[in-house]
Short mmCIF file of C-alpha atoms in Angstrom, two decimals:
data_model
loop_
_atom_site.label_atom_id
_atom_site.label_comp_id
_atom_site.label_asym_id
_atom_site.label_seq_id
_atom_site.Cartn_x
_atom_site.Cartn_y
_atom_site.Cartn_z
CA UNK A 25 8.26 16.59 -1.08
CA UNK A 26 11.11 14.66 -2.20
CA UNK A 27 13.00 11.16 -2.19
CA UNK A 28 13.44 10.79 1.62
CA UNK A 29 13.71 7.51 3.37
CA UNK A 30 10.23 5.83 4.44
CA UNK A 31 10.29 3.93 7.52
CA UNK A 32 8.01 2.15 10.24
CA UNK A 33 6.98 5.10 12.01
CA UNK A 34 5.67 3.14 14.84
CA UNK A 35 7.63 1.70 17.62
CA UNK A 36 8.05 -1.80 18.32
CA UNK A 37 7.51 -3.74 21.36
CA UNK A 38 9.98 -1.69 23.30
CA UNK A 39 12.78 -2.09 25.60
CA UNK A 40 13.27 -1.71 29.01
CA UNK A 41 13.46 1.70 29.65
CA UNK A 42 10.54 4.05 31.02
CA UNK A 43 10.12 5.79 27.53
CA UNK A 44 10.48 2.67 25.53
CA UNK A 45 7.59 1.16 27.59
CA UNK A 46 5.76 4.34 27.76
CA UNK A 47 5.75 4.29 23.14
CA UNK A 48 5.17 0.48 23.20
CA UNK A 49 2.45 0.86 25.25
CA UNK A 50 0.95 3.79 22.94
CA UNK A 51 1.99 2.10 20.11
CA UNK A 52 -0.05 -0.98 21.15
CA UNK A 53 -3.31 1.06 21.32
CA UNK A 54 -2.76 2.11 17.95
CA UNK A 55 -5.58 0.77 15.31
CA UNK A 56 -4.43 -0.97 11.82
CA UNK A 57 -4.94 1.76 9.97
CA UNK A 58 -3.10 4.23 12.27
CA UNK A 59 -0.03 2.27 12.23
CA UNK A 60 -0.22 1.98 8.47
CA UNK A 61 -0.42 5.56 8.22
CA UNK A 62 2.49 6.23 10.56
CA UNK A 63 4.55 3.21 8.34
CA UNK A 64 3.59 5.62 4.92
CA UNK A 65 4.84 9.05 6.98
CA UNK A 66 8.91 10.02 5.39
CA UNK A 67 12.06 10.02 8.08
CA UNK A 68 12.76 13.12 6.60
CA UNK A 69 10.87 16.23 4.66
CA UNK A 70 12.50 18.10 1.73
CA UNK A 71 10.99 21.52 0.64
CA UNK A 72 13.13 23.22 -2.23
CA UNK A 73 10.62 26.38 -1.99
CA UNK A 74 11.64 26.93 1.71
CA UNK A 75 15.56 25.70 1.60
CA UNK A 76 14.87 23.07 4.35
CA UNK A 77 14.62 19.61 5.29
CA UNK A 78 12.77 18.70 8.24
CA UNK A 79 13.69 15.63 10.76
CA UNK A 80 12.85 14.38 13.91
CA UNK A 81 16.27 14.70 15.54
CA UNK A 82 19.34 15.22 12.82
CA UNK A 83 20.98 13.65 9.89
CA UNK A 84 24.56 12.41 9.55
CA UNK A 85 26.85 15.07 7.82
CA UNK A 86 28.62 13.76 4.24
CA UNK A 87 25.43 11.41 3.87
CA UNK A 88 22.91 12.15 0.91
CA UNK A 89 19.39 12.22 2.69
CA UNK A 90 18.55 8.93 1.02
CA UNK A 91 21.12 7.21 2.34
CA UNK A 92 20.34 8.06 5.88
CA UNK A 93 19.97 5.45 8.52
CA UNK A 94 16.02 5.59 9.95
CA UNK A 95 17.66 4.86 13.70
CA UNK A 96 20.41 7.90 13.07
CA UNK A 97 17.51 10.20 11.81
CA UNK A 98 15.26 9.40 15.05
CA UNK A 99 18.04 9.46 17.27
CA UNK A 100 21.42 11.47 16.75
CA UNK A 101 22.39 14.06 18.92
CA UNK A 102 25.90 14.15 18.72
CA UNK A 103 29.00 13.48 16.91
CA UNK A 104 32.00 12.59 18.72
CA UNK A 105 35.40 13.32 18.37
CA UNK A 106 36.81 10.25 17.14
CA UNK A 107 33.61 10.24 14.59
CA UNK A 108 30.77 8.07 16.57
CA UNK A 109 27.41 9.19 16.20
CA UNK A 110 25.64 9.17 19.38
CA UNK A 111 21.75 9.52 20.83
CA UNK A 112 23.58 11.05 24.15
CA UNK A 113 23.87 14.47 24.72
CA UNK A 114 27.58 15.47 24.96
CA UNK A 115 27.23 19.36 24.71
CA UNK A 116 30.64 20.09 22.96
CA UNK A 117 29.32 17.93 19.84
CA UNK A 118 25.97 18.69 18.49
CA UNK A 119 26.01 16.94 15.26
CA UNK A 120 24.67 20.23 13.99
CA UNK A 121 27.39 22.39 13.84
CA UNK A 122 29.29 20.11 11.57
CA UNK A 123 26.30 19.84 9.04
CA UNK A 124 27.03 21.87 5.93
CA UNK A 125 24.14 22.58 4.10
CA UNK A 126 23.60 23.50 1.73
CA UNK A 127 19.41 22.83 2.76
CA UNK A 128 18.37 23.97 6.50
CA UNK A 129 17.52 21.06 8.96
CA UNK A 130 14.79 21.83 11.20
CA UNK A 131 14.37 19.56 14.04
CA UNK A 132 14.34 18.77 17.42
CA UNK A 133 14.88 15.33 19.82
CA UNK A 134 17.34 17.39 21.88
CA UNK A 135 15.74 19.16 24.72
CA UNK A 136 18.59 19.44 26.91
CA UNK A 137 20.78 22.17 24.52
CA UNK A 138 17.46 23.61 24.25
CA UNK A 139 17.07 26.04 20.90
CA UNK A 140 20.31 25.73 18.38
CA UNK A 141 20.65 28.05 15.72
CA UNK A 142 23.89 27.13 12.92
CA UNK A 143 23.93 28.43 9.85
CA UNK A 144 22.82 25.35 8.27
CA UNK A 145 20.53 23.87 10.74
CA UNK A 146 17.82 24.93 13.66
CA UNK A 147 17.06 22.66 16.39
CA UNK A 148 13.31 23.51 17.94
CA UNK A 149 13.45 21.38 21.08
CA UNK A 150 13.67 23.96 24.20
CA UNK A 151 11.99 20.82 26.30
CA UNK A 152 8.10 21.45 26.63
CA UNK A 153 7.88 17.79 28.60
CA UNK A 154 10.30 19.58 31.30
CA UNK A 155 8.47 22.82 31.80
CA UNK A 156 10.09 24.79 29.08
CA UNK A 157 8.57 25.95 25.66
CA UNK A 158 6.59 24.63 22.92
CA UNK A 159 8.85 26.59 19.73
CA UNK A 160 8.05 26.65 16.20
CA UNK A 161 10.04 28.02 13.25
CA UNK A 162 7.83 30.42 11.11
CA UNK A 163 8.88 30.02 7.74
CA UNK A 164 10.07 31.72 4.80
CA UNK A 165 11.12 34.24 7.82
CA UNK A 166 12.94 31.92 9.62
CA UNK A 167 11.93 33.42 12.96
CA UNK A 168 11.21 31.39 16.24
CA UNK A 169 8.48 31.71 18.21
CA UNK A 170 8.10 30.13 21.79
CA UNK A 171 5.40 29.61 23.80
CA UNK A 172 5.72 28.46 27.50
CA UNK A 173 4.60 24.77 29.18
CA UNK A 174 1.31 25.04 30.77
CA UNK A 175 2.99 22.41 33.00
CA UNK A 176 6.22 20.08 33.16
CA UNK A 177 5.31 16.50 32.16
CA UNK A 178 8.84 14.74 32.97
CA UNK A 179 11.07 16.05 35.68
CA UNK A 180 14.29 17.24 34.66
CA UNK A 181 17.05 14.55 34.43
CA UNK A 182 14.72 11.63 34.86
CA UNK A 183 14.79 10.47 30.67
CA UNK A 184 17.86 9.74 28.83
CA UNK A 185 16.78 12.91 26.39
CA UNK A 186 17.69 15.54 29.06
CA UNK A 187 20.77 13.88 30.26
CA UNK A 188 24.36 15.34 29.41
CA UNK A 189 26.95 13.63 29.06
CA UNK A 190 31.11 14.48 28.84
CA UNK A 191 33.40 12.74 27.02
CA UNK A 192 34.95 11.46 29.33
CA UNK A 193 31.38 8.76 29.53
CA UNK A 194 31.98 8.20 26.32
CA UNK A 195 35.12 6.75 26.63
CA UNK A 196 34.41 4.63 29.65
CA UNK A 197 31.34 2.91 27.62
CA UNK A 198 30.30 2.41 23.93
CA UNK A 199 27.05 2.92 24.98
CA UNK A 200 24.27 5.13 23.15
CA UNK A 201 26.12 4.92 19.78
CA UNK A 202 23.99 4.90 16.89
#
């Protein structure tokens, strides 16, 4: 383990979107003792032995890991052109392939550019919920192994997670910066 930012772990109330209802309604059913337990859990997971850090979805490049923002951590997908971070999906800019090491990030929250491999980073997500594959990384080998969906839970397109975007969108509105 290491000094890695520590953060609520369980959602809030929620927004309006499907999803957001969908975790405020799980989170609501939660005991006490499970949401303390979630609060305790680390944003992110530092393991010297294996060379990695482990995250839900990514990290912001030129930030040390405790300085990363919880929302960017849960969130980021991409980083734009003119430097936003973003939760969208704009396939030109994962925020991966401008991280620099020198650890490995492992993680996932970004189902629709499926498995990423960059020297520095390996994003797991090849979208289970949509009929794809459940994939794990095996470590110290650093191989990937997939397994298929027994079934597809969301349809494709129909969360914000699965959506692309062009930049173009990003332009028009400064929506889904993080």
């Amino acid at each position: 383990g290491g000094g890695a930012p520590r953060g609520p772990g369980a959602a809030g109330p929620g927004g309006g979107s499907r999803s957001e209802r969908e975790h405020a309604r799980i989170a609501a059913q939660l005991s006490v003792a499970e949401r303390d337990w979630l609060r305790s859990m680390p944003f992110v997971i530092r393991s010297l032995d294996l060379g990695c850090l482990f995250v839900h979805a990514g990290l912001q490049s030129g930030t040390r890991v405790e300085d990363q923002i919880p929302r960017v951590l849960m969130n980021i997908r991409s980083v734009l052109p003119d430097g936003a971070l973003s939760q969208r999906c704009f396939p030109a800019h994962p925020w991966a392939a401008s991280y620099a090491g020198p650890l490995t990030v492992v993680f996932g929250h970004d189902a629709a550019r499926g498995l990423q491999h960059y020297e520095h980073a390996c994003g797991l997500d090849s979208g289970v919920t949509y009929g794809g594959a459940l994939s794990a990384l095996v470590l110290p080998e650093r191989e990937v192994v997939s397994v298929p969906a027994r079934r597809a839970y969301f349809k494709l397109g129909a969360t914000k997670g699965f959506k692309l975007y062009s930049t173009k969108d990003h332009l028009a509105s400064k929506t889904g910066r993080l």
